[in-house]
XYZ file of N, CA and C in Angstrom:
378
model
N 15.679 -14.805 -16.889
C 15.200 -13.474 -17.204
C 14.899 -12.750 -15.891
N 15.447 -11.540 -15.745
C 15.170 -10.740 -14.549
C 14.517 -9.425 -14.945
N 13.775 -8.849 -14.007
C 12.968 -7.668 -14.291
C 13.231 -6.575 -13.262
N 13.155 -5.315 -13.709
C 13.346 -4.187 -12.793
C 12.184 -3.201 -12.825
N 11.172 -3.470 -13.640
C 9.977 -2.618 -13.705
C 8.766 -3.549 -13.654
N 8.122 -3.585 -12.491
C 7.126 -4.614 -12.190
C 5.752 -4.004 -11.966
N 4.738 -4.691 -12.480
C 3.346 -4.330 -12.208
C 2.681 -5.521 -11.523
N 1.998 -5.241 -10.415
C 1.204 -6.258 -9.730
C -0.264 -5.897 -9.886
N -1.074 -6.857 -10.290
C -2.525 -6.673 -10.361
C -3.134 -7.652 -9.367
N -3.663 -7.096 -8.277
C -4.204 -7.917 -7.193
C -5.183 -7.065 -6.398
N -6.351 -7.590 -6.140
C -7.378 -6.820 -5.430
C -7.224 -6.869 -3.910
N -6.267 -7.618 -3.406
C -6.071 -7.761 -1.964
C -4.967 -6.815 -1.480
N -5.334 -5.839 -0.646
C -4.372 -4.851 -0.146
C -3.231 -5.497 0.640
N -3.545 -6.493 1.444
C -2.503 -7.162 2.232
C -1.493 -7.860 1.326
N -1.977 -8.541 0.303
C -1.070 -9.206 -0.637
C -0.197 -8.191 -1.370
N -0.765 -7.042 -1.727
C 0.017 -5.996 -2.385
C 1.134 -5.501 -1.475
N 0.804 -5.265 -0.218
C 1.793 -4.754 0.731
C 2.910 -5.765 0.977
N 2.550 -7.019 1.144
C 3.552 -8.068 1.358
C 4.453 -8.204 0.132
N 3.863 -8.160 -1.056
C 4.616 -8.266 -2.308
C 5.609 -7.107 -2.419
N 5.146 -5.880 -2.154
C 6.011 -4.703 -2.231
C 7.150 -4.800 -1.216
N 6.849 -5.201 -0.010
C 7.878 -5.333 1.020
C 8.937 -6.347 0.591
N 8.512 -7.449 0.016
C 9.459 -8.461 -0.465
C 10.341 -7.896 -1.571
N 9.745 -7.189 -2.510
C 10.522 -6.598 -3.606
C 11.547 -5.612 -3.064
N 11.130 -4.771 -2.123
C 12.042 -3.780 -1.553
C 13.197 -4.438 -0.806
N 12.957 -5.581 -0.188
C 14.040 -6.295 0.499
C 15.013 -6.918 -0.492
N 14.521 -7.259 -1.662
C 15.377 -7.865 -2.680
C 16.210 -6.808 -3.389
N 15.576 -5.696 -3.769
C 16.270 -4.644 -4.518
C 15.577 -3.306 -4.323
N 16.354 -2.299 -3.981
C 15.787 -0.959 -3.798
C 15.646 -0.212 -5.121
N 16.177 -0.769 -6.198
C 16.132 -0.068 -7.485
C 14.971 -0.498 -8.383
N 14.173 -1.445 -7.932
C 13.053 -1.940 -8.738
C 11.925 -0.916 -8.757
N 11.394 -0.642 -9.941
C 10.204 0.198 -10.073
C 8.991 -0.707 -9.928
N 8.037 -0.234 -9.140
C 6.890 -1.074 -8.797
C 5.613 -0.262 -8.894
N 4.598 -0.845 -9.512
C 3.279 -0.224 -9.576
C 2.250 -1.332 -9.380
N 1.030 -0.945 -9.014
C -0.012 -1.951 -8.817
C -1.375 -1.375 -9.156
N -2.279 -2.262 -9.465
C -3.691 -1.936 -9.668
C -4.522 -2.921 -8.869
N -5.659 -2.438 -8.382
C -6.570 -3.285 -7.619
C -7.473 -4.125 -8.519
N -7.615 -3.722 -9.783
C -8.509 -4.473 -10.665
C -7.862 -4.688 -12.028
N -8.191 -5.819 -12.611
C -7.683 -6.143 -13.942
C -8.256 -5.193 -14.981
N -9.497 -4.809 -14.805
C -10.138 -3.896 -15.753
C -9.420 -2.543 -15.772
N -9.113 -2.003 -14.589
C -8.388 -0.734 -14.501
C -7.005 -0.861 -15.132
N -6.314 -1.942 -14.828
C -4.978 -2.157 -15.380
C -5.013 -2.236 -16.897
N -5.983 -2.942 -17.439
C -6.090 -3.086 -18.888
C -6.295 -1.737 -19.559
N -7.156 -0.907 -18.995
C -7.405 0.406 -19.601
C -6.168 1.297 -19.520
N -5.423 1.240 -18.426
C -4.202 2.051 -18.288
C -3.097 1.531 -19.209
N -2.931 0.230 -19.277
C -1.899 -0.339 -20.141
C -2.177 -0.059 -21.609
N -3.442 -0.020 -21.987
C -3.810 0.240 -23.381
C -3.356 1.621 -23.834
N -3.125 2.529 -22.889
C -2.624 3.863 -23.231
C -1.171 3.810 -23.686
N -0.466 2.745 -23.332
C 0.908 2.559 -23.780
C 1.938 3.401 -23.060
N 1.586 3.974 -21.917
C 2.500 4.832 -21.167
C 3.139 4.019 -20.042
N 4.448 4.110 -19.916
C 5.174 3.435 -18.831
C 4.821 1.956 -18.714
N 5.029 1.233 -19.761
C 4.721 -0.196 -19.722
C 5.718 -0.937 -18.834
N 5.236 -1.891 -18.060
C 6.135 -2.668 -17.205
C 6.898 -3.705 -18.019
N 7.969 -4.213 -17.423
C 8.713 -5.309 -18.042
C 8.044 -6.648 -17.784
N 7.269 -6.720 -16.706
C 6.586 -7.954 -16.323
C 5.340 -7.603 -15.520
N 4.334 -8.459 -15.615
C 3.104 -8.289 -14.839
C 2.911 -9.527 -13.972
N 2.738 -9.304 -12.676
C 2.328 -10.362 -11.755
C 0.828 -10.234 -11.595
N 0.098 -11.298 -11.877
C -1.354 -11.236 -12.007
C -2.060 -12.234 -11.101
N -2.931 -11.714 -10.236
C -3.812 -12.577 -9.454
C -4.922 -13.069 -10.381
N -5.483 -14.207 -10.088
C -6.549 -14.747 -10.934
C -7.943 -14.426 -10.418
N -8.120 -14.472 -9.113
C -9.449 -14.347 -8.515
C -9.744 -12.900 -8.133
N -10.322 -12.173 -9.076
C -10.671 -10.772 -8.856
C -12.073 -10.515 -9.390
N -12.770 -9.543 -8.794
C -14.116 -9.210 -9.283
C -14.052 -8.426 -10.596
N -15.160 -8.324 -11.270
C -15.346 -7.572 -12.526
C -14.649 -8.209 -13.719
N -13.343 -8.437 -13.614
C -12.592 -9.108 -14.675
C -11.595 -10.048 -14.007
N -11.669 -11.314 -14.337
C -10.747 -12.281 -13.737
C -9.360 -12.150 -14.351
N -8.404 -12.763 -13.699
C -7.056 -12.781 -14.246
C -6.982 -13.478 -15.592
N -7.768 -14.540 -15.760
C -7.781 -15.249 -17.045
C -8.307 -14.345 -18.159
N -9.353 -13.578 -17.870
C -9.893 -12.655 -18.878
C -8.866 -11.592 -19.231
N -8.187 -11.055 -18.224
C -7.147 -10.054 -18.452
C -6.045 -10.636 -19.326
N -5.586 -11.823 -18.986
C -4.530 -12.487 -19.744
C -4.932 -12.656 -21.203
N -6.152 -13.088 -21.445
C -6.651 -13.242 -22.811
C -6.591 -11.912 -23.562
N -7.081 -10.830 -22.950
C -7.112 -9.524 -23.614
C -5.704 -8.987 -23.887
N -4.808 -9.148 -22.942
C -3.434 -8.672 -23.125
C -2.763 -9.397 -24.287
N -2.932 -10.684 -24.351
C -2.271 -11.465 -25.398
C -2.896 -11.231 -26.775
N -4.094 -10.651 -26.840
C -4.725 -10.297 -28.108
C -4.293 -8.913 -28.595
N -3.690 -8.117 -27.718
C -3.289 -6.747 -28.040
C -1.824 -6.750 -28.481
N -1.571 -6.433 -29.750
C -0.215 -6.518 -30.295
C 0.778 -5.621 -29.572
N 0.332 -4.484 -29.062
C 1.259 -3.578 -28.386
C 1.553 -4.003 -26.944
N 0.797 -4.972 -26.421
C 0.994 -5.421 -25.041
C 1.370 -6.900 -24.931
N 1.181 -7.649 -25.987
C 1.331 -9.109 -25.917
C 2.756 -9.563 -25.600
N 3.737 -8.684 -25.793
C 5.133 -9.041 -25.515
C 5.468 -9.045 -24.020
N 4.609 -8.442 -23.195
C 4.890 -8.334 -21.760
C 4.672 -9.698 -21.096
N 5.703 -10.242 -20.461
C 5.517 -11.516 -19.766
C 4.539 -11.353 -18.599
N 3.663 -12.315 -18.434
C 2.700 -12.290 -17.337
C 2.929 -13.525 -16.472
N 3.226 -13.260 -15.206
C 3.427 -14.326 -14.236
C 2.188 -14.384 -13.357
N 1.516 -15.508 -13.389
C 0.341 -15.682 -12.540
C 0.828 -15.800 -11.099
N 0.199 -15.012 -10.219
C 0.559 -14.977 -8.804
C -0.733 -15.140 -8.025
N -1.062 -16.371 -7.696
C -2.401 -16.680 -7.206
C -2.378 -17.751 -6.124
N -3.448 -17.805 -5.354
C -3.603 -18.883 -4.375
C -4.005 -20.188 -5.054
N -4.487 -20.101 -6.274
C -4.857 -21.310 -7.022
C -3.604 -22.156 -7.242
N -3.771 -23.461 -7.181
C -2.609 -24.322 -7.387
C -2.943 -25.599 -8.155
N -4.180 -25.702 -8.616
C -4.567 -26.934 -9.314
C -4.000 -26.960 -10.733
N -3.756 -28.144 -11.221
C -3.112 -28.310 -12.524
C -3.977 -27.797 -13.672
N -5.297 -27.887 -13.565
C -6.176 -27.395 -14.636
C -6.038 -25.884 -14.798
N -5.965 -25.165 -13.691
C -5.799 -23.708 -13.753
C -4.439 -23.352 -14.325
N -3.413 -24.056 -13.892
C -2.069 -23.807 -14.420
C -2.017 -24.059 -15.924
N -2.634 -25.131 -16.369
C -2.646 -25.469 -17.794
C -3.419 -24.427 -18.599
N -4.557 -23.988 -18.082
C -5.355 -22.972 -18.767
C -4.573 -21.680 -18.931
N -3.922 -21.218 -17.871
C -3.181 -19.959 -17.976
C -1.980 -20.103 -18.907
N -1.366 -21.261 -18.918
C -0.270 -21.509 -19.859
C -0.790 -21.436 -21.294
N -1.937 -22.057 -21.537
C -2.542 -22.023 -22.872
C -2.912 -20.604 -23.292
N -3.264 -19.761 -22.320
C -3.621 -18.370 -22.614
C -2.395 -17.484 -22.813
N -1.209 -18.017 -22.516
C 0.016 -17.270 -22.778
C 0.783 -16.804 -21.561
N 0.470 -17.328 -20.380
C 1.212 -16.937 -19.178
C 2.673 -17.372 -19.292
N 3.555 -16.529 -18.821
C 4.993 -16.795 -18.822
C 5.357 -17.819 -17.748
N 4.705 -17.685 -16.587
C 4.992 -18.575 -15.467
C 3.808 -18.552 -14.505
N 3.820 -19.434 -13.537
C 2.751 -19.533 -12.545
C 3.396 -19.720 -11.181
N 3.124 -18.789 -10.271
C 3.629 -18.887 -8.905
C 2.432 -18.945 -7.969
N 2.372 -19.990 -7.176
C 1.334 -20.074 -6.153
C 1.782 -19.229 -4.968
N 0.906 -18.333 -4.513
C 1.247 -17.453 -3.394
C 1.633 -18.295 -2.181
N 2.835 -18.066 -1.667
C 3.254 -18.833 -0.493
C 2.649 -18.258 0.789
N 2.607 -19.066 1.810
C 2.104 -18.608 3.096
C 3.179 -17.974 3.957
N 4.429 -18.084 3.525
C 5.563 -17.617 4.309
C 6.300 -16.498 3.568
N 6.617 -15.408 4.272
C 7.269 -14.250 3.666
C 8.643 -14.608 3.093
N 9.432 -15.378 3.823
C 10.762 -15.743 3.331
C 10.684 -16.609 2.081
N 9.667 -17.431 2.003
C 9.465 -18.234 0.794
C 9.126 -17.331 -0.392
N 8.337 -16.283 -0.143
C 8.020 -15.316 -1.201
C 9.297 -14.655 -1.709
N 10.152 -14.243 -0.808
C 11.427 -13.639 -1.212
C 12.234 -14.626 -2.056
N 12.298 -15.868 -1.623
C 13.043 -16.887 -2.379
C 12.461 -17.098 -3.776
N 11.136 -17.012 -3.905
C 10.490 -17.173 -5.213
C 10.744 -15.973 -6.125
N 10.753 -14.776 -5.546
C 10.894 -13.563 -6.350
C 12.343 -13.223 -6.686
N 13.265 -13.590 -5.836
C 14.671 -13.195 -5.991
C 15.247 -13.512 -7.375
N 15.019 -14.698 -7.928
C 15.583 -14.981 -9.258
C 14.949 -14.154 -10.389
N 13.817 -13.527 -10.119
C 13.103 -12.781 -11.158
C 13.372 -11.286 -11.131
N 13.997 -10.807 -10.067
C 14.155 -9.365 -9.869
C 15.627 -9.010 -9.866
N 15.938 -7.918 -10.583
C 17.332 -7.475 -10.590
C 17.499 -6.226 -9.771
């Protein structure tokens, strides 16, 4: 499955910039949007305007965690169809299992290397 309309939810500006740069190197036709907080993203998505094809979601954020966001999205019938890929520094099996149980489509541990990020994203982006 490949995606061309992507939403990133991550409170780290540097991670957002690196993610966007990687996407732009993979494809110039991808639509990209981001939110700094899960709470803000949830309220905007609930409006049903310009829904993304996929959401890349950080887990460790203030106010509302990625797990809480994932739970709320999967409870909302108009949003539950959107695949959510966890994109986090977390890598332990318990966290991966929990997000899978909550309905995550996939789990990607944030790599430390830019080229590795491109290699991870390339199969997902058209």
